[in-house]
Short mmCIF file of C-alpha atoms and ligand atoms in Angstrom, two decimals:
data_model
loop_
_atom_site.label_atom_id
_atom_site.label_comp_id
_atom_site.label_asym_id
_atom_site.label_seq_id
_atom_site.Cartn_x
_atom_site.Cartn_y
_atom_site.Cartn_z
CA UNK A 197 12.61 -84.71 28.24
CA UNK A 198 13.56 -83.89 24.66
CA UNK A 199 15.73 -86.75 23.40
CA UNK A 200 18.95 -85.83 21.63
CA UNK A 201 17.54 -86.85 18.24
CA UNK A 202 14.41 -84.80 18.76
CA UNK A 203 16.43 -81.92 20.10
CA UNK A 204 18.65 -81.91 17.02
CA UNK A 205 15.69 -81.99 14.68
CA UNK A 206 14.07 -79.17 16.59
CA UNK A 207 17.29 -77.17 16.65
CA UNK A 208 17.55 -77.36 12.87
CA UNK A 209 13.94 -76.37 12.46
CA UNK A 210 14.40 -73.45 14.82
CA UNK A 211 17.45 -72.22 12.94
CA UNK A 212 15.23 -72.03 9.88
CA UNK A 213 12.32 -70.44 11.70
CA UNK A 214 14.06 -67.95 14.03
CA UNK A 215 13.45 -64.28 13.43
CA UNK A 216 9.99 -63.85 12.06
CA UNK A 217 9.80 -60.23 11.23
CA UNK A 218 11.50 -56.99 11.99
CA UNK A 219 10.11 -54.64 9.44
CA UNK A 220 7.74 -51.75 9.85
CA UNK A 221 4.51 -51.88 7.94
CA UNK A 222 1.82 -49.58 6.68
CA UNK A 223 3.70 -46.32 6.74
CA UNK A 224 1.10 -43.63 7.01
CA UNK A 225 2.12 -40.05 6.40
CA UNK A 226 0.00 -37.96 8.71
CA UNK A 227 -0.64 -34.24 8.91
CA UNK A 228 1.60 -32.60 11.50
CA UNK A 229 0.33 -32.20 15.04
CA UNK A 230 -3.35 -32.68 14.42
CA UNK A 231 -5.55 -32.24 17.46
CA UNK A 232 -3.68 -29.34 19.04
CA UNK A 233 -0.76 -31.43 20.35
CA UNK A 234 1.39 -29.72 22.93
CA UNK A 235 4.48 -31.20 21.23
CA UNK A 236 8.12 -30.31 20.89
CA UNK A 237 7.24 -26.92 19.51
CA UNK A 238 5.45 -26.14 22.77
CA UNK A 239 8.66 -26.96 24.65
CA UNK A 240 7.02 -29.85 26.50
CA UNK A 241 9.72 -32.52 26.80
CA UNK A 242 7.82 -34.90 29.07
CA UNK A 243 6.82 -38.37 27.93
CA UNK A 244 4.77 -40.82 30.01
CA UNK A 245 5.03 -44.62 29.81
CA UNK A 246 2.21 -46.66 31.34
CA UNK A 247 3.08 -50.40 31.09
CA UNK A 248 0.65 -53.24 31.84
CA UNK A 249 2.06 -54.12 35.26
CA UNK A 250 4.90 -53.24 37.67
CA UNK A 251 8.14 -55.15 38.24
CA UNK A 252 7.84 -57.47 35.29
CA UNK A 253 10.86 -58.19 33.08
CA UNK A 254 9.02 -57.67 29.76
CA UNK A 255 7.95 -54.15 30.71
CA UNK A 256 11.23 -53.36 32.50
CA UNK A 257 13.08 -54.18 29.26
CA UNK A 258 10.61 -52.02 27.33
CA UNK A 259 11.17 -49.17 29.77
CA UNK A 260 14.97 -49.47 29.38
CA UNK A 261 14.67 -49.14 25.59
CA UNK A 262 12.24 -46.23 25.86
CA UNK A 263 14.38 -44.38 28.42
CA UNK A 264 17.50 -44.73 26.30
CA UNK A 265 15.74 -43.37 23.22
CA UNK A 266 14.09 -40.53 25.15
CA UNK A 267 17.37 -39.49 26.78
CA UNK A 268 19.14 -39.40 23.41
CA UNK A 269 16.41 -37.16 22.00
CA UNK A 270 16.42 -34.76 24.95
CA UNK A 271 13.12 -35.94 26.44
CA UNK A 272 12.32 -37.07 29.98
CA UNK A 273 10.36 -40.31 30.31
CA UNK A 274 8.31 -41.00 33.45
CA UNK A 275 7.02 -44.52 34.00
CA UNK A 276 4.05 -45.43 36.15
CA UNK A 277 2.56 -48.93 36.08
CA UNK A 278 -0.35 -50.59 37.92
CA UNK A 279 0.38 -53.17 40.62
CA UNK A 280 -1.57 -55.78 38.68
CA UNK A 281 -2.44 -56.26 35.01
CA UNK A 282 -5.90 -54.84 35.57
CA UNK A 283 -7.79 -52.06 33.80
CA UNK A 284 -9.40 -50.80 37.01
CA UNK A 285 -5.88 -50.15 38.38
CA UNK A 286 -4.46 -48.76 35.14
CA UNK A 287 -7.32 -46.34 34.53
CA UNK A 288 -6.57 -43.90 37.41
CA UNK A 289 -2.91 -43.74 36.35
CA UNK A 290 -4.00 -42.70 32.86
CA UNK A 291 -6.65 -40.17 33.90
CA UNK A 292 -4.17 -38.79 36.48
CA UNK A 293 -1.95 -37.68 33.57
CA UNK A 294 -4.29 -34.71 33.16
CA UNK A 295 -2.39 -33.12 36.06
CA UNK A 296 1.10 -33.45 34.52
CA UNK A 297 0.07 -33.34 30.85
CA UNK A 298 2.98 -35.05 29.10
CA UNK A 299 3.54 -34.30 25.41
CA UNK A 300 2.97 -37.99 24.63
CA UNK A 301 1.69 -41.13 26.32
CA UNK A 302 3.14 -44.55 25.53
CA UNK A 303 0.70 -47.10 26.84
CA UNK A 304 0.15 -50.87 26.94
CA UNK A 305 -3.65 -50.99 27.43
CA UNK A 306 -4.60 -53.78 29.87
CA UNK A 307 -8.00 -54.18 28.23
CA UNK A 308 -8.74 -53.60 24.56
CA UNK A 309 -12.15 -52.01 25.29
CA UNK A 310 -12.25 -50.83 28.93
CA UNK A 311 -9.18 -48.62 28.52
CA UNK A 312 -10.58 -46.77 25.49
CA UNK A 313 -12.39 -43.94 27.29
CA UNK A 314 -9.62 -43.08 29.78
CA UNK A 315 -7.04 -42.99 26.97
CA UNK A 316 -9.34 -40.86 24.81
CA UNK A 317 -9.73 -38.40 27.70
CA UNK A 318 -5.98 -37.89 27.81
CA UNK A 319 -5.76 -37.66 24.02
CA UNK A 320 -8.43 -34.95 24.09
CA UNK A 321 -6.06 -32.83 26.20
CA UNK A 322 -3.69 -32.79 23.21
CA UNK A 323 -1.46 -35.66 24.35
CA UNK A 324 -0.07 -37.86 21.53
CA UNK A 325 -0.99 -41.52 22.17
CA UNK A 326 1.23 -44.42 21.08
CA UNK A 327 0.42 -48.07 21.87
CA UNK A 328 3.29 -50.30 22.92
CA UNK A 329 2.68 -54.09 23.05
CA UNK A 330 -1.09 -54.34 23.64
CA UNK A 331 -3.62 -52.27 21.70
CA UNK A 332 -7.19 -51.03 21.82
CA UNK A 333 -9.82 -52.43 19.46
CA UNK A 334 -10.53 -48.83 18.46
CA UNK A 335 -7.68 -48.07 16.09
CA UNK A 336 -8.51 -44.36 15.88
CA UNK A 337 -7.06 -43.45 19.28
CA UNK A 338 -3.31 -44.07 18.89
CA UNK A 339 -1.14 -42.52 16.18
CA UNK A 340 1.09 -45.60 16.17
CA UNK A 341 1.09 -49.18 17.52
CA UNK A 342 4.31 -51.12 18.06
CA UNK A 343 3.88 -54.80 18.85
CA UNK A 344 5.10 -58.28 17.98
CA UNK A 345 3.17 -60.25 15.37
CA UNK A 346 1.40 -62.12 18.14
CA UNK A 347 -0.77 -64.33 15.96
CA UNK A 348 2.30 -65.42 14.03
CA UNK A 349 4.04 -66.12 17.36
CA UNK A 350 1.17 -68.45 18.29
CA UNK A 351 1.48 -70.18 14.93
CA UNK A 352 5.21 -70.65 15.45
CA UNK A 353 4.51 -72.17 18.86
CA UNK A 354 2.08 -74.71 17.32
CA UNK A 355 4.58 -75.62 14.60
CA UNK A 356 7.21 -76.11 17.31
CA UNK A 357 4.78 -78.19 19.37
CA UNK A 358 4.26 -80.49 16.39
CA UNK A 359 8.02 -80.93 15.96
CA UNK A 360 8.38 -81.75 19.64
CA UNK A 361 5.54 -84.31 19.48
CA UNK A 362 7.40 -86.00 16.63
CA UNK A 363 4.28 -87.80 15.36
CA UNK A 364 2.98 -88.81 18.79
CA UNK A 365 -0.77 -88.28 19.35
CA UNK A 366 -2.31 -86.42 22.25
CA UNK A 367 -4.04 -83.28 23.41
CA UNK A 368 -2.56 -79.82 23.85
CA UNK A 369 -3.69 -77.12 26.26
CA UNK A 370 -3.43 -73.34 25.75
CA UNK A 371 -3.09 -71.01 28.72
CA UNK A 372 -4.24 -67.51 27.77
CA UNK A 373 -4.20 -64.63 30.28
CA UNK A 374 -7.42 -62.57 30.28
CA UNK A 375 -10.11 -61.92 27.68
CA UNK A 376 -9.44 -58.41 26.35
CA UNK A 377 -5.63 -58.71 26.28
CA UNK A 378 -4.99 -58.11 22.58
CA UNK A 379 -1.56 -59.75 22.48
CA UNK A 380 -2.14 -63.03 24.33
CA UNK A 381 -5.61 -63.48 22.79
CA UNK A 382 -3.97 -63.25 19.33
CA UNK A 383 -1.25 -65.75 20.36
CA UNK A 384 -3.90 -68.25 21.50
CA UNK A 385 -5.84 -67.77 18.26
CA UNK A 386 -2.74 -68.22 16.08
CA UNK A 387 -1.83 -71.38 18.00
CA UNK A 388 -5.31 -72.92 17.79
CA UNK A 389 -5.59 -72.13 14.05
CA UNK A 390 -2.19 -73.61 13.24
CA UNK A 391 -2.81 -76.70 15.42
CA UNK A 392 -5.57 -77.79 13.01
CA UNK A 393 -2.82 -78.60 10.51
CA UNK A 394 -1.53 -81.41 12.73
CA UNK A 395 -4.12 -84.22 13.00
CA UNK A 396 -2.15 -86.05 15.72
CA UNK A 397 -2.52 -83.01 18.01
CA UNK A 398 -5.96 -82.37 19.48
CA UNK A 399 -6.88 -79.08 21.15
CA UNK A 400 -7.63 -79.44 24.86
CA UNK A 401 -9.06 -75.90 24.73
CA UNK A 402 -8.01 -72.50 25.98
CA UNK A 403 -7.98 -71.71 29.71
CA UNK A 404 -7.57 -68.22 31.19
CA UNK A 405 -5.00 -67.68 33.95
CA UNK A 406 -5.93 -64.06 34.83
CA UNK A 407 -2.17 -63.49 34.40
CA UNK A 408 -1.60 -65.20 37.79
CA UNK A 409 1.06 -67.95 38.03
CA UNK A 410 -0.97 -69.73 40.74
CA UNK A 411 -4.03 -69.91 38.52
CA UNK A 412 -1.88 -71.21 35.65
CA UNK A 413 -0.41 -73.90 37.93
CA UNK A 414 -3.85 -75.06 39.05
CA UNK A 415 -5.16 -75.12 35.45
CA UNK A 416 -2.27 -77.45 34.61
CA UNK A 417 -3.00 -79.68 37.62
CA UNK A 418 -6.67 -79.92 36.56
CA UNK A 419 -5.79 -80.64 32.91
CA UNK A 420 -3.35 -83.39 33.90
CA UNK A 421 -6.10 -85.22 35.75
CA UNK A 422 -8.94 -84.62 33.25
CA UNK A 423 -6.87 -85.25 30.10
CA UNK A 424 -4.64 -88.28 30.53
CA UNK A 425 -3.44 -87.89 26.91
CA UNK A 426 -2.10 -84.35 27.53
CA UNK A 427 1.24 -84.05 25.71
CA UNK A 428 1.72 -80.32 25.39
CA UNK A 429 1.02 -76.90 26.88
CA UNK A 430 1.37 -73.51 25.20
CA UNK A 431 1.54 -70.69 27.74
CA UNK A 432 0.87 -67.35 26.04
CA UNK A 433 2.96 -65.19 28.36
CA UNK A 434 5.51 -65.04 31.14
CA UNK A 435 3.29 -65.51 34.20
CA UNK A 436 1.26 -68.26 32.54
CA UNK A 437 4.48 -70.05 31.54
CA UNK A 438 6.08 -69.75 34.96
CA UNK A 439 2.88 -71.04 36.59
CA UNK A 440 2.58 -73.90 34.09
CA UNK A 441 6.15 -75.00 34.90
CA UNK A 442 5.21 -75.06 38.60
CA UNK A 443 2.11 -77.16 37.83
CA UNK A 444 4.17 -79.70 35.87
CA UNK A 445 6.87 -79.77 38.54
CA UNK A 446 4.31 -80.40 41.30
CA UNK A 447 2.86 -83.32 39.32
CA UNK A 448 6.27 -84.81 38.45
CA UNK A 449 5.49 -84.26 34.75
CA UNK A 450 8.46 -82.13 33.71
CA UNK A 451 9.59 -83.29 30.27
CA UNK A 452 6.67 -85.75 29.96
CA UNK A 453 4.48 -82.86 28.78
CA UNK A 454 6.15 -80.42 26.39
CA UNK A 455 5.88 -76.83 27.59
CA UNK A 456 6.28 -73.90 25.19
CA UNK A 457 6.29 -70.48 26.80
CA UNK A 458 6.10 -66.95 25.44
CA UNK A 459 8.65 -64.33 26.59
CA UNK A 460 12.14 -64.80 28.02
CA UNK A 461 12.14 -63.77 31.68
CA UNK A 462 15.12 -64.88 33.80
CA UNK A 463 12.99 -67.60 35.37
CA UNK A 464 11.75 -68.88 31.99
CA UNK A 465 15.32 -68.88 30.66
CA UNK A 466 16.42 -70.88 33.72
CA UNK A 467 13.49 -73.21 33.08
CA UNK A 468 14.58 -73.70 29.48
CA UNK A 469 18.10 -74.54 30.63
CA UNK A 470 16.71 -77.00 33.18
CA UNK A 471 14.44 -78.74 30.64
CA UNK A 472 11.20 -77.44 32.18
CA UNK A 473 10.40 -75.53 28.98
CA UNK A 474 11.18 -77.07 25.61
CA UNK A 475 10.96 -73.72 23.77
CA UNK A 476 10.32 -70.02 24.38
CA UNK A 477 8.97 -67.52 21.89
CA UNK A 478 10.88 -64.38 22.86
CA UNK A 479 9.90 -60.82 22.01
CA UNK A 480 12.06 -57.72 21.76
CA UNK A 481 10.51 -55.34 24.32
CA UNK A 482 13.43 -52.88 24.28
CA UNK A 483 12.87 -52.29 20.57
CA UNK A 484 9.13 -51.85 21.20
CA UNK A 485 9.94 -49.14 23.79
CA UNK A 486 12.50 -47.42 21.56
CA UNK A 487 10.19 -47.36 18.55
CA UNK A 488 7.35 -46.10 20.72
CA UNK A 489 9.43 -43.07 21.72
CA UNK A 490 10.61 -42.51 18.13
CA UNK A 491 7.08 -42.49 16.75
CA UNK A 492 5.80 -40.21 19.53
CA UNK A 493 8.57 -37.70 18.87
CA UNK A 494 8.05 -37.92 15.10
CA UNK A 495 4.42 -36.98 15.64
CA UNK A 496 5.35 -34.14 17.97
CA UNK A 497 7.84 -32.85 15.40
CA UNK A 498 5.25 -32.96 12.64
CA UNK A 499 7.09 -35.74 10.80
CA UNK A 500 5.68 -38.90 9.19
CA UNK A 501 4.49 -41.55 11.64
CA UNK A 502 4.25 -45.29 10.95
CA UNK A 503 0.78 -46.43 12.02
CA UNK A 504 1.81 -50.06 12.65
CA UNK A 505 5.25 -51.40 13.46
CA UNK A 506 6.02 -55.08 13.95
CA UNK A 507 8.78 -55.96 16.43
CA UNK A 508 10.92 -59.11 16.05
CA UNK A 509 10.03 -62.49 17.55
CA UNK A 510 12.34 -65.47 17.91
CA UNK A 511 11.91 -69.11 18.91
CA UNK A 512 14.57 -70.07 21.46
CA UNK A 513 15.45 -73.61 22.44
CA UNK A 514 18.09 -75.07 24.74
CA UNK A 515 20.24 -75.64 21.67
CA UNK A 516 20.25 -72.07 20.35
CA UNK A 517 19.91 -70.17 23.62
CA UNK A 518 23.54 -69.15 24.01
CA UNK A 519 23.47 -67.46 20.59
CA UNK A 520 20.34 -65.54 21.52
CA UNK A 521 21.17 -64.07 24.91
CA UNK A 522 20.42 -60.58 23.64
CA UNK A 523 16.74 -61.53 23.65
CA UNK A 524 16.70 -62.41 27.35
CA UNK A 525 14.66 -59.89 29.34
CA UNK A 526 16.16 -57.59 31.96
CA UNK A 527 15.17 -56.97 35.55
CA UNK A 528 16.98 -53.62 35.62
CA UNK A 529 18.45 -51.30 32.98
O1 T6T B 1096 3.90 -61.19 27.07
C1 T6T B 1096 4.08 -59.91 27.61
C2 T6T B 1096 3.24 -58.94 26.85
O2 T6T B 1096 3.54 -59.01 25.48
C3 T6T B 1096 1.75 -59.27 27.06
O3 T6T B 1096 0.96 -58.31 26.42
C4 T6T B 1096 1.41 -59.32 28.53
O4 T6T B 1096 2.29 -60.21 29.18
C5 T6T B 1096 3.67 -59.91 29.06
O5 T6T B 1096 3.92 -58.67 29.63
C6 T6T B 1096 4.49 -60.93 29.83
O6 T6T B 1096 4.08 -61.00 31.14
#
């Protein structure tokens, strides 16, 4: 458990840290409708959103923001997500867009390499491609990428972990999702880099959860038995965090090991309230969705497009959670 003194110190630190960034960057003026886009001029008002996985509060909140923006601009947004966060399941959804040929595709690629060819195929039909959340390694495919500063989010988590440890020594485990997930891989990297600044905190390494809560729970169980000095866990996304909380609960280690999660799903927020998580790094998926639609339409209208846009991130603790409810993710619009 976080003691009152520690909680107060952390609360003050969080107030100073809070919103990391909300500004766009690298505005790139681009020539209108390169590549024979079907665009607004062609009268095509269909947009497609392909999130990373179905029924997941982060992507539901993104969809809500995207739908609102599309509606306001007179576009129709159709969302189709894979059942699991898996490129082999996302690929047929993307290639299937050849049949409906939307004016633009907003996509969260589930693998930064494997999804390149299918997305390029759709782009070659004249569909404008915008990346929302995750991105491909090949930066030539999308006209715009809207994402949180994930590496900075990882750094903020490490800084928070150090405050929670309050000088105590021990090892700290990172739960990443899958290799090839641009966002969570960057969070793990940012965390590990920043951790080196705190000599009392030793890295217990990075484990992959395959984005499955059960795998995350069993990684925590294994780490608790192989690393008796484990004092902290950083879970790089929602499923990893929810699974880590289960692992700690099963071992009776809630509060004894500090857990910092990423995202703000209803279950993580409940966990924060209950003291299972000591902090959450929340994103703003609705803004990511809205900006994705804005940039797609700008491209279709032949206007300037921002190549990279950074969405806000915020560290939420039990102490500041009531002031930050707007960051909690939705399960329906
Ligand atoms: O953390 C988000 C998203 O940013 C990441 O790319 C994948 O996992 C989530 O969707 C949460 O489950």
